[in-house]
CSV table of C-alpha atoms in Angstrom, one decimal:
chain,number,residue,atom,x,y,z
N,560,MET,CA,26.1,89.4,-167.4
N,561,GLY,CA,25.7,92.0,-164.7
N,562,THR,CA,26.4,91.8,-161.0
N,563,LYS,CA,22.8,90.7,-160.2
N,564,GLY,CA,22.9,88.0,-162.9
N,565,GLU,CA,26.2,86.8,-161.6
N,566,GLU,CA,24.9,86.6,-158.0
N,567,ARG,CA,21.8,84.8,-159.2
N,568,ALA,CA,23.9,82.3,-161.1
N,569,ARG,CA,26.2,81.8,-158.0
N,570,LYS,CA,23.2,81.0,-155.8
N,571,PHE,CA,21.7,78.5,-158.2
N,572,ALA,CA,25.1,76.8,-158.6
N,573,ALA,CA,25.6,76.6,-154.8
N,574,PHE,CA,22.0,75.3,-154.5
N,575,GLU,CA,22.5,72.6,-157.2
N,576,GLU,CA,25.8,71.6,-155.7
N,577,LYS,CA,24.2,71.0,-152.3
N,578,CYS,CA,21.3,69.1,-153.8
N,579,ALA,CA,23.8,66.9,-155.7
N,580,ALA,CA,25.9,66.3,-152.6
N,581,LEU,CA,22.8,65.2,-150.6
N,582,GLN,CA,21.7,62.9,-153.3
N,583,ALA,CA,25.2,61.3,-153.5
N,584,ALA,CA,25.0,60.8,-149.8
N,585,GLY,CA,21.8,58.6,-150.3
N,586,TYR,CA,19.0,61.1,-150.0
N,587,ALA,CA,16.0,61.2,-152.2
N,588,MET,CA,14.9,64.7,-153.3
N,589,ARG,CA,11.5,66.2,-153.7
N,590,ASP,CA,10.6,69.7,-154.9
N,591,LYS,CA,8.4,71.5,-152.4
N,592,THR,CA,8.4,74.9,-154.0
N,593,VAL,CA,5.8,77.1,-155.6
N,594,SER,CA,6.2,80.3,-157.7
N,595,ILE,CA,6.2,83.6,-155.8
N,596,GLY,CA,2.9,84.6,-157.5
N,597,ARG,CA,1.1,81.4,-156.6
N,598,ALA,CA,2.6,81.6,-153.0
N,599,ASN,CA,1.2,85.1,-152.6
N,600,TRP,CA,-2.4,84.0,-153.4
N,601,LEU,CA,-2.3,80.7,-151.5
N,602,GLY,CA,-0.5,82.5,-148.6
N,603,LEU,CA,-3.3,85.1,-148.3
N,604,LEU,CA,-5.8,82.3,-148.1
N,605,SER,CA,-3.7,80.5,-145.4
N,606,ALA,CA,-3.3,83.6,-143.3
N,607,LEU,CA,-6.8,85.0,-143.7
N,608,PRO,CA,-8.6,83.0,-141.0
N,609,PHE,CA,-5.9,84.0,-138.4
N,610,ALA,CA,-6.1,87.7,-139.4
N,611,ALA,CA,-9.9,87.7,-139.4
N,612,ALA,CA,-10.0,86.1,-136.0
N,613,VAL,CA,-7.8,88.9,-134.6
N,614,LEU,CA,-9.9,91.7,-136.0
N,615,VAL,CA,-13.2,90.1,-135.0
N,616,ALA,CA,-11.9,89.6,-131.4
N,617,ALA,CA,-10.6,93.2,-131.3
N,618,PHE,CA,-14.0,94.6,-132.2
N,619,LEU,CA,-16.0,92.2,-129.9
N,620,ILE,CA,-14.2,93.4,-126.8
N,621,PRO,CA,-14.4,96.9,-125.4
N,622,HIS,CA,-11.8,98.8,-127.5
N,623,ASN,CA,-10.2,102.1,-128.5
N,624,TYR,CA,-8.2,103.2,-131.5
N,625,ALA,CA,-5.7,105.6,-130.0
N,626,LEU,CA,-1.9,105.0,-129.9
N,627,VAL,CA,-0.8,108.3,-128.6
N,628,GLY,CA,-4.1,110.1,-128.5
N,629,PHE,CA,-3.7,112.5,-131.5
N,630,PHE,CA,-5.4,111.5,-134.7
N,631,TRP,CA,-2.7,112.5,-137.2
N,632,ALA,CA,0.1,111.2,-135.0
N,633,ASP,CA,-1.8,107.9,-134.6
N,634,LEU,CA,-2.4,107.7,-138.4
N,635,ALA,CA,1.3,108.4,-139.1
N,636,LEU,CA,2.4,105.8,-136.5
N,637,PHE,CA,0.0,103.2,-138.0
N,638,PHE,CA,1.4,103.5,-141.5
N,639,ALA,CA,4.9,103.8,-140.3
N,640,ALA,CA,4.4,100.5,-138.4
N,641,LEU,CA,3.1,98.8,-141.5
N,642,PHE,CA,6.2,100.1,-143.5
N,643,VAL,CA,8.8,99.2,-140.9
N,644,SER,CA,7.2,95.7,-140.5
N,645,ILE,CA,8.5,94.7,-143.9
N,646,PRO,CA,12.2,94.8,-143.3
N,647,VAL,CA,11.7,93.6,-139.7
N,648,HIS,CA,9.8,90.6,-141.1
N,649,GLU,CA,12.8,89.6,-143.3
N,650,GLY,CA,15.2,90.4,-140.5
N,651,LEU,CA,13.5,88.0,-138.2
N,652,HIS,CA,13.8,85.2,-140.7
N,653,ALA,CA,17.6,85.9,-140.9
N,654,LEU,CA,18.0,86.3,-137.1
N,655,PHE,CA,16.3,83.0,-136.2
N,656,TRP,CA,17.9,81.0,-139.0
N,657,ALA,CA,21.3,82.4,-138.0
N,658,ALA,CA,20.6,81.5,-134.3
N,659,ALA,CA,19.5,78.0,-135.4
N,660,ASN,CA,22.6,77.4,-137.6
N,661,GLY,CA,25.1,79.3,-135.5
N,662,THR,CA,26.1,81.6,-138.3
N,663,PHE,CA,24.9,84.4,-140.5
N,664,ARG,CA,26.7,83.0,-143.5
N,665,GLY,CA,24.5,81.8,-146.4
N,666,LEU,CA,21.7,84.3,-145.7
N,667,SER,CA,20.6,86.6,-148.5
N,668,PHE,CA,17.9,89.1,-149.2
N,669,GLY,CA,16.2,90.1,-152.3
N,670,ILE,CA,12.9,91.1,-154.1
N,671,ALA,CA,11.1,88.9,-156.6
N,672,GLN,CA,7.9,90.0,-158.3
N,673,ALA,CA,7.7,92.9,-155.9
N,674,THR,CA,7.9,90.5,-152.9
N,675,PRO,CA,10.8,90.9,-150.4
N,676,TYR,CA,12.4,87.6,-149.3
N,677,CYS,CA,15.1,86.2,-147.1
N,678,ALA,CA,16.8,82.9,-148.3
N,679,CYS,CA,19.1,80.6,-146.4
N,680,GLU,CA,21.7,78.5,-148.2
N,681,THR,CA,22.3,76.2,-145.3
N,682,VAL,CA,20.9,72.7,-145.2
N,683,MET,CA,18.7,72.4,-142.2
N,684,SER,CA,16.6,70.0,-140.1
N,685,ARG,CA,12.9,70.4,-140.3
N,686,GLY,CA,12.8,72.1,-136.8
N,687,LYS,CA,15.5,74.7,-137.7
N,688,TYR,CA,13.8,75.5,-140.9
N,689,LEU,CA,10.4,76.0,-139.2
N,690,LEU,CA,12.0,78.2,-136.6
N,691,GLY,CA,13.2,80.7,-139.1
N,692,SER,CA,10.1,80.4,-141.3
N,693,LEU,CA,7.6,81.0,-138.6
N,694,ALA,CA,9.4,83.7,-136.5
N,695,PRO,CA,7.7,86.7,-138.3
N,696,PHE,CA,4.3,85.1,-138.0
N,697,LEU,CA,4.7,84.3,-134.3
N,698,LEU,CA,6.5,87.4,-133.2
N,699,LEU,CA,5.2,90.2,-135.4
N,700,GLY,CA,1.8,88.8,-136.3
N,701,GLY,CA,1.0,86.9,-133.1
N,702,GLY,CA,2.9,89.2,-130.7
N,703,LEU,CA,1.4,92.5,-132.0
N,704,SER,CA,-2.1,90.9,-132.3
N,705,ALA,CA,-1.9,89.7,-128.7
N,706,ALA,CA,-0.7,93.1,-127.5
N,707,GLY,CA,-3.5,94.8,-129.3
N,708,LEU,CA,-6.1,92.5,-127.8
N,709,CYS,CA,-4.6,92.7,-124.3
N,710,LEU,CA,-4.6,96.5,-124.5
N,711,SER,CA,-8.0,96.6,-126.2
N,712,ASN,CA,-6.5,98.6,-129.0
N,713,VAL,CA,-7.9,98.0,-132.5
N,714,THR,CA,-5.2,99.9,-134.3
N,715,LEU,CA,-2.4,97.8,-132.7
N,716,ALA,CA,-4.4,94.7,-133.4
N,717,ALA,CA,-4.8,95.8,-137.0
N,718,VAL,CA,-1.0,96.1,-137.3
N,719,GLY,CA,-0.7,92.6,-135.9
N,720,ALA,CA,-3.3,91.3,-138.4
N,721,TYR,CA,-1.4,93.0,-141.3
N,722,ASN,CA,1.7,91.1,-140.2
N,723,VAL,CA,-0.2,87.9,-140.0
N,724,MET,CA,-1.3,88.4,-143.6
N,725,CYS,CA,2.3,89.3,-144.6
N,726,ALA,CA,3.4,85.9,-143.2
N,727,GLY,CA,0.9,84.1,-145.4
N,728,GLY,CA,3.6,82.7,-147.7
N,729,ASP,CA,5.6,81.6,-144.6
N,730,LEU,CA,2.6,79.8,-143.3
N,731,LEU,CA,2.2,78.0,-146.7
N,732,VAL,CA,5.8,76.9,-146.6
N,733,ALA,CA,5.6,75.9,-142.9
N,734,TYR,CA,2.5,73.7,-143.6
N,735,ARG,CA,4.6,71.9,-146.3
N,736,ALA,CA,7.6,71.5,-144.0
N,737,LEU,CA,5.5,70.3,-141.1
N,738,PHE,CA,3.9,67.5,-142.9
N,739,CYS,CA,6.6,66.4,-145.4
N,740,ARG,CA,8.5,64.4,-142.8
N,741,ALA,CA,11.8,65.0,-144.5
N,742,GLU,CA,15.1,64.7,-142.6
N,743,LYS,CA,16.8,67.7,-144.3
N,744,LEU,CA,15.4,70.8,-146.0
N,745,LEU,CA,17.2,73.2,-148.3
N,746,ASP,CA,15.6,76.6,-148.9
N,747,HIS,CA,15.3,77.5,-152.6
N,748,PRO,CA,17.2,80.7,-153.6
N,749,VAL,CA,14.4,82.3,-155.5
N,750,ARG,CA,11.2,80.3,-155.5
N,751,CYS,CA,9.0,80.1,-152.4
N,752,GLY,CA,9.6,76.9,-150.5
N,753,PHE,CA,12.3,74.3,-150.3
N,754,TYR,CA,13.7,71.0,-151.5
N,755,ALA,CA,13.0,68.1,-149.1
N,756,PHE,CA,15.5,65.3,-148.7
N,757,TYR,CA,14.6,61.8,-147.4
N,758,ARG,CA,16.8,58.9,-146.6
N,759,GLU,CA,16.3,56.3,-149.3
N,760,LYS,CA,15.2,52.9,-147.9
N,761,LYS,CA,17.6,50.1,-148.7
N,762,SER,CA,15.9,47.1,-150.3
């Protein structure tokens, strides 16, 4: 088994160990994950209303397209911004999960089915999990969209809308975390989503 296979096995073993420890401590466990492929489609549907609202608003107000005022430079900047957004997106997950948990330990990055991801091995409260999950949507998607609308710049708003769409899977996971009412959440090392842990009621 190669290095990647060994790392994958280590992640699953650590994940299963934490699940077992929580169950031994009296928590009931529920699987709140979906496959990466399914998350991509459902995520697009989740993010589409937000992205559409940004673009419609950008075109309804007086607007311009220029970033620096030169067509080819603006075009290059636009596509560079789309490309750079991808690693920044995953970095924001890591940064905010690290801030919430007080450590960068347990964070990992990877690509599954051509989809980059950041996973966190730390057991978290619902609030901490949501903080890291929604950071790219709020900062990259919401922040750049708001900047584009405030500056009446369709190109910048389009970068924001793109980042909103990229956060579709995060929105899908956040919806599940927000309404699951679990006390503890554990991010899945490969699949999209988490395992939710509830205190079992004593009879």
